[in-house]
Structures are given as structure tokens and as C-alpha cells.
Coordinates of C-alpha atoms in Angstrom, one line a residue:
X1 CA 142.4 83.1 98.0
X2 CA 140.1 80.8 99.4
X3 CA 138.8 79.6 96.3
X4 CA 143.0 78.4 95.5
X5 CA 143.1 77.0 98.7
X6 CA 146.3 79.7 99.4
X7 CA 147.0 80.2 103.4
X8 CA 147.9 83.8 103.3
X9 CA 147.2 87.0 101.3
X10 CA 149.9 89.4 100.2
X11 CA 148.3 92.7 99.9
X12 CA 151.2 94.6 98.1
X13 CA 152.1 97.7 98.5
X14 CA 149.4 100.3 97.3
X15 CA 146.5 101.7 99.1
X16 CA 144.3 98.1 99.9
X17 CA 147.7 97.0 102.2
X18 CA 145.8 99.5 104.4
X19 CA 142.9 98.4 104.1
X20 CA 141.2 97.1 107.6
X21 CA 138.4 96.3 106.0
X22 CA 140.5 93.1 103.8
X23 CA 143.0 92.5 106.6
X24 CA 139.2 91.4 108.8
X25 CA 137.8 89.8 106.6
X26 CA 141.2 87.5 106.0
X27 CA 141.0 87.3 109.2
X28 CA 137.4 85.7 109.8
X29 CA 137.9 83.5 107.0
X30 CA 141.3 82.4 108.2
X31 CA 143.3 83.5 105.7
X32 CA 146.6 85.1 106.5
X33 CA 147.2 89.0 106.1
X34 CA 150.5 89.4 105.9
X35 CA 150.9 92.5 107.0
X36 CA 150.6 94.6 110.8
X37 CA 146.7 93.6 112.8
X38 CA 143.3 94.8 112.1
X39 CA 143.3 97.6 115.1
X40 CA 146.9 98.8 114.5
X41 CA 145.7 99.6 110.5
X42 CA 142.8 100.8 111.7
X43 CA 144.5 103.4 114.5
X44 CA 147.3 104.6 113.3
X45 CA 145.2 105.4 109.4
X46 CA 143.8 107.6 111.8
X47 CA 146.5 110.6 111.2
X48 CA 145.2 112.2 114.7
X49 CA 144.3 109.3 116.5
X50 CA 148.4 108.4 115.0
X51 CA 149.5 111.3 116.5
X52 CA 148.0 110.9 120.2
X53 CA 149.4 107.4 119.9
X54 CA 152.9 109.0 119.2
X55 CA 153.1 111.6 121.7
X56 CA 152.0 109.1 124.8
X57 CA 155.0 107.8 123.6
X58 CA 157.2 110.5 123.9
X59 CA 158.3 110.6 119.9
X60 CA 158.5 114.1 118.8
X61 CA 155.7 116.2 117.4
X62 CA 155.2 119.5 115.2
X63 CA 152.2 121.7 116.8
X64 CA 149.1 121.0 116.1
X65 CA 145.6 121.0 117.3
X66 CA 144.0 117.9 119.4
X67 CA 142.2 116.1 116.9
X68 CA 140.1 116.7 114.7
X69 CA 138.7 120.1 113.9
X70 CA 134.9 120.2 113.9
X71 CA 134.1 123.9 112.6
X72 CA 135.5 127.0 111.5
X73 CA 135.5 128.7 115.1
X74 CA 137.7 125.8 116.4
X75 CA 139.8 125.3 113.4
X76 CA 141.1 129.4 114.3
X77 CA 141.5 129.0 117.7
X78 CA 143.8 126.3 117.1
X79 CA 145.6 128.0 114.8
X80 CA 146.1 130.9 116.6
X81 CA 147.6 128.7 119.4
X82 CA 149.4 126.7 117.2
X83 CA 150.7 129.7 115.2
X84 CA 150.1 130.1 111.3
X85 CA 151.4 128.9 108.7
X86 CA 149.2 126.0 109.7
X87 CA 148.9 122.3 107.8
X88 CA 144.9 121.1 107.0
X89 CA 145.8 117.9 107.1
X90 CA 142.8 114.7 106.4
X91 CA 142.6 112.3 109.2
X92 CA 141.9 110.1 107.2
X93 CA 144.3 111.3 104.4
X94 CA 147.4 110.0 101.5
X95 CA 149.0 111.2 98.4
X96 CA 149.6 114.3 99.4
X97 CA 145.1 114.7 98.7
X98 CA 143.1 116.8 101.3
X99 CA 146.5 118.4 102.1
X100 CA 146.0 122.8 102.2
X101 CA 148.4 125.4 103.5
X102 CA 146.9 128.4 105.3
X103 CA 149.0 131.3 106.1
X104 CA 146.5 133.6 108.0
X105 CA 142.5 133.6 108.8
X106 CA 141.3 134.6 105.4
X107 CA 143.1 131.3 103.8
X108 CA 142.1 129.6 106.4
X109 CA 138.4 129.9 106.1
X110 CA 138.2 129.7 102.7
X111 CA 140.5 126.8 102.4
X112 CA 138.9 124.6 105.4
X113 CA 135.8 123.7 103.6
X114 CA 137.9 122.9 100.2
X115 CA 140.0 120.2 102.4
X116 CA 137.5 118.3 103.9
X117 CA 135.9 118.6 100.2
X118 CA 138.6 116.5 99.1
X119 CA 139.0 114.6 102.3
X120 CA 135.6 113.2 102.3
X121 CA 135.2 112.4 97.8
X122 CA 138.4 110.9 98.4
X123 CA 138.4 108.4 101.7
X124 CA 135.4 109.6 102.5
X125 CA 135.7 111.0 106.0
X126 CA 136.0 114.4 106.1
X127 CA 138.0 115.2 109.2
X128 CA 140.4 117.1 109.5
X129 CA 143.6 118.2 111.7
X130 CA 145.9 121.1 111.8
X131 CA 149.7 121.2 112.6
X132 CA 151.8 124.2 112.3
X133 CA 153.7 123.7 108.6
X134 CA 157.2 124.0 108.3
X135 CA 158.7 125.7 105.1
X136 CA 161.1 123.5 103.1
X137 CA 161.7 120.7 105.7
X138 CA 163.7 117.5 105.1
X139 CA 161.5 114.5 104.5
X140 CA 163.2 111.0 105.9
X141 CA 161.1 108.1 106.7
X142 CA 162.4 105.4 108.5
X143 CA 162.1 101.4 107.4
X144 CA 161.2 99.2 110.9
X145 CA 160.1 95.5 110.9
X146 CA 158.4 94.0 113.7
X147 CA 157.9 90.4 114.3
X148 CA 155.3 88.8 116.7
X149 CA 157.7 88.2 119.9
X150 CA 159.1 91.5 120.3
X151 CA 161.9 91.9 118.4
X152 CA 161.3 95.6 116.3
X153 CA 164.3 97.0 114.3
X154 CA 164.6 100.3 112.5
X155 CA 166.2 98.8 108.9
X156 CA 167.1 102.4 108.0
X157 CA 165.8 105.6 107.0
X158 CA 164.9 106.8 103.5
X159 CA 165.1 110.3 101.7
X160 CA 162.4 111.3 100.3
X161 CA 162.0 115.1 100.1
X162 CA 162.0 116.6 96.3
X163 CA 158.1 115.8 96.2
X164 CA 155.5 117.4 93.3
X165 CA 152.1 117.9 94.1
X166 CA 153.0 116.1 97.8
X167 CA 154.0 112.9 95.5
X168 CA 157.5 112.0 96.1
X169 CA 159.8 111.7 93.4
X170 CA 163.0 110.6 94.5
X171 CA 163.7 108.5 97.1
X172 CA 167.4 108.2 98.7
X173 CA 168.8 105.5 101.3
X174 CA 170.4 106.0 103.2
X175 CA 169.6 110.3 103.9
X176 CA 172.3 112.0 102.0
X177 CA 174.2 114.3 104.8
X178 CA 172.2 113.5 107.9
X179 CA 173.9 115.0 111.0
X180 CA 174.7 110.6 113.0
X181 CA 172.8 111.8 115.9
X182 CA 170.1 112.7 114.5
X183 CA 170.4 109.8 112.4
X184 CA 170.7 107.6 115.5
X185 CA 168.1 109.8 117.1
X186 CA 165.9 108.8 114.2
X187 CA 165.8 105.8 114.7
X188 CA 165.3 105.2 117.9
X189 CA 162.2 107.5 118.2
X190 CA 161.0 105.1 115.2
X191 CA 161.6 102.0 117.4
X192 CA 159.9 103.8 120.0
X193 CA 156.5 104.3 117.8
X194 CA 156.7 100.8 116.5
X195 CA 156.5 99.4 120.2
X196 CA 153.4 102.0 121.1
X197 CA 151.8 101.1 118.1
X198 CA 151.6 97.5 118.7
X199 CA 153.0 97.0 115.4
X200 CA 153.8 94.0 113.2
X201 CA 155.4 93.3 109.7
X202 CA 157.0 95.8 107.6
X203 CA 156.7 100.2 108.1
X204 CA 157.8 103.0 107.8
X205 CA 157.4 106.2 110.4
X206 CA 157.6 109.6 108.5
X207 CA 159.2 112.2 110.2
X208 CA 159.8 116.2 108.5
X209 CA 163.5 117.7 109.9
X210 CA 163.8 121.5 110.5
X211 CA 166.8 123.4 109.0
X212 CA 168.3 122.9 112.6
X213 CA 168.1 118.7 112.8
X214 CA 164.8 118.4 114.8
X215 CA 162.1 116.2 113.4
X216 CA 159.3 115.9 114.0
X217 CA 156.6 112.9 113.3
X218 CA 154.4 113.3 110.6
X219 CA 152.4 109.8 109.9
X220 CA 153.3 106.2 109.4
X221 CA 152.6 104.5 107.0
X222 CA 151.2 100.9 108.0
X223 CA 152.8 98.6 104.7
X224 CA 155.3 98.3 102.3
X225 CA 155.7 100.8 100.3
X226 CA 156.9 100.9 96.5
X227 CA 160.3 102.3 97.6
X228 CA 161.2 99.7 99.8
X229 CA 164.1 98.7 97.2
X230 CA 166.2 101.5 97.6
X231 CA 166.3 100.3 101.6
X232 CA 167.2 96.6 100.6
X233 CA 169.7 98.0 98.2
X234 CA 172.3 99.0 101.1
X235 CA 171.2 96.7 104.1
X236 CA 171.2 93.2 101.6
X237 CA 167.5 92.5 103.3
X238 CA 164.9 91.0 101.2
X239 CA 161.8 93.2 103.3
X240 CA 159.3 91.1 101.8
X241 CA 160.9 88.0 102.2
X242 CA 161.0 89.2 106.2
X243 CA 157.2 89.7 105.6
X244 CA 156.5 86.0 105.2
X245 CA 158.5 84.8 107.6
X246 CA 156.7 87.0 110.3
X247 CA 153.2 86.7 109.0
X248 CA 154.3 82.6 109.7
X249 CA 155.3 83.2 113.2
X250 CA 159.0 83.2 113.0
X251 CA 161.0 85.6 114.8
X252 CA 162.6 88.1 113.3
X253 CA 166.1 88.5 114.8
X254 CA 169.7 90.3 113.7
X255 CA 172.9 91.8 114.7
X256 CA 171.8 95.3 114.6
X257 CA 175.2 96.2 113.7
X258 CA 174.8 94.6 109.9
X259 CA 172.3 97.3 109.3
X260 CA 175.0 100.3 108.8
X261 CA 174.4 100.6 105.0
X262 CA 176.4 99.9 102.7
X263 CA 175.9 102.1 99.4
X264 CA 174.1 104.3 98.3
X265 CA 170.5 103.3 95.6
X266 CA 168.1 106.3 94.3
X267 CA 164.7 105.8 92.9
X268 CA 163.4 107.9 90.4
X269 CA 159.1 107.9 89.8
X270 CA 158.8 109.0 86.8
X271 CA 155.1 111.4 86.5
X272 CA 153.1 112.4 83.0
X273 CA 152.1 115.4 82.8
X274 CA 150.2 117.8 79.9
X275 CA 152.4 121.2 79.7
X276 CA 149.3 122.0 77.7
X277 CA 146.3 121.4 80.2
X278 CA 147.6 123.0 83.7
X279 CA 150.4 119.7 84.3
X280 CA 147.2 117.6 84.5
X281 CA 148.7 113.7 85.0
X282 CA 148.7 112.6 81.5
X283 CA 147.8 108.9 80.9
X284 CA 148.4 107.4 77.6
X285 CA 151.5 105.1 75.1
X286 CA 155.0 106.3 75.9
X287 CA 156.5 107.1 72.0
X288 CA 159.8 109.0 72.2
X289 CA 162.5 107.9 75.1
X290 CA 165.6 109.9 75.2
X291 CA 167.6 108.2 78.6
X292 CA 170.0 111.1 80.5
X293 CA 173.2 111.1 79.2

């Protein structure tokens, strides 16, 4: 960036976009990082810290441990208080790594070190926390945009409940069969959460919905996501353009009535797996392609 003389850097939608070190380096050398401030990436990237912030902001949370569990004794105590089944989650996690479901003390004893080891390997941080595990919940995320002038908007929601190994396979906007009151409460909670985090730029707050329509904050992605185009298609907004304008210091204001979704959009992730090898990820050249229908 310095060699080419560019004055701003967009980190894309991958893990680089959530790298506080990159954002910090950009700030040090005078290149505008097109994303949230460094401290926001850091605190929202730590899921235990993010839970604390959301709790203080009054955003609904699943019952969970008070921060990181240090050892098996702490984990057992927290799990009995929360109630089984519990989800062991890496504080620095993402992409479904460092996550294990324990349905009793025996499984917790076996899986806690596994999750810690996986978290250490994947994120160089073995810290984990616990939260109540919901059986077959809906996974709904809210796209937010916030500028440097105090404007925070919930742009709309996406349903990403269809997953494999905790990886999203289908994204839909708007979320189908979502009660109007639940939807409105969800969007309000997302705005409240983004404000509490001091958020800037485009980001996503992820929620779990139970069968009774109650929703709970799960985590925040401090970046634009690969699935952002489905929101663009039903709102007519260009979210990356908005990110760039916000980074340039421009105010982002929009009539919230215009955020009502129009039409429906679906994005599908195609995964390649080796069925003869325990469905392990499989790379290579696609030799045969048969389109649906």
C-alpha cells in the first residue's frame, strides 16, 4: 500500500479483515483501514468480552460462563449452573473451529481439552468459555452499518440456519417466516449492540432463535461477510461503497423506511468433500458439472 501510494486499504471479507494487528499497522503508517477501529476489532473478536459488552447493553444472551473457564473444575461448575447440554467455544474462534457440544460431565471432561487444543492450534489462543447449547435453533444474523457521526442502522437480516460442520451453506435475505415483532426486536437489539461496541463501518451481529421466537446474541463479525450480496440485492444498497464512504469520514444517513426488503435473495456455498474419505475437504479440478434442473 505504501509503495503504490494508496491512502486506504480494504482487507476483503476473510479473517484478515478481523486482524487488529493489520488495522493498527495501517493506523501507524497513515493508511486508512476500511473497517472498524482497532480496539473494536479486539474486543468484539474476543467472544467472552463481546458477551460481557452485550450483557451490559441489555442485548439478550444465552446462559453462559462468566468469561473464560480456566480448568475442568471451573468448567464443570459453570456447566451445572448453565444446565446441559453446553457448547464449549473458543473465545477467538471462527468458522466452527474450537467448538464442541458436551451433554454431561463425562463428555465435558473429554471434550474440553480437545476444544482448547483446537483453539490454540487454529487461533494461537486456547481460551474457551461455555454457553447453553440450543438444539436445532435458527441462526439469523443482522447486517449493520455505522458511521463516524453517530448514525447506526440495521440494514436487514439474513437466515443462515442451514449449515454443515458449523459452516454456513445457504444464506437467505430476508429471513423466511420470521414474525414481524421478532424481526423488529432483533434489528433494534443489533443497533443497541453495535452502539455499545462503539462500532464503525459494516459489521454483522449473529443471533440464535429458539422455537418460541426468543433470540440470543451469539457473536459479532467485525467485517463485511462473503454473504453480504444477498442483503444488497433486497435493499438496493452497495455495502462496500458505504464502507469506503464511511472510512472517508462521510456521514451515512438513510430513510429507514427504505430499508424494508424488496424481493428475496439466496446465496449457496458449494463444498467439495471426499465421500470415500470420511467426507474430508477435497481440492482439485472440477471435471463434471450438472446444473440443477
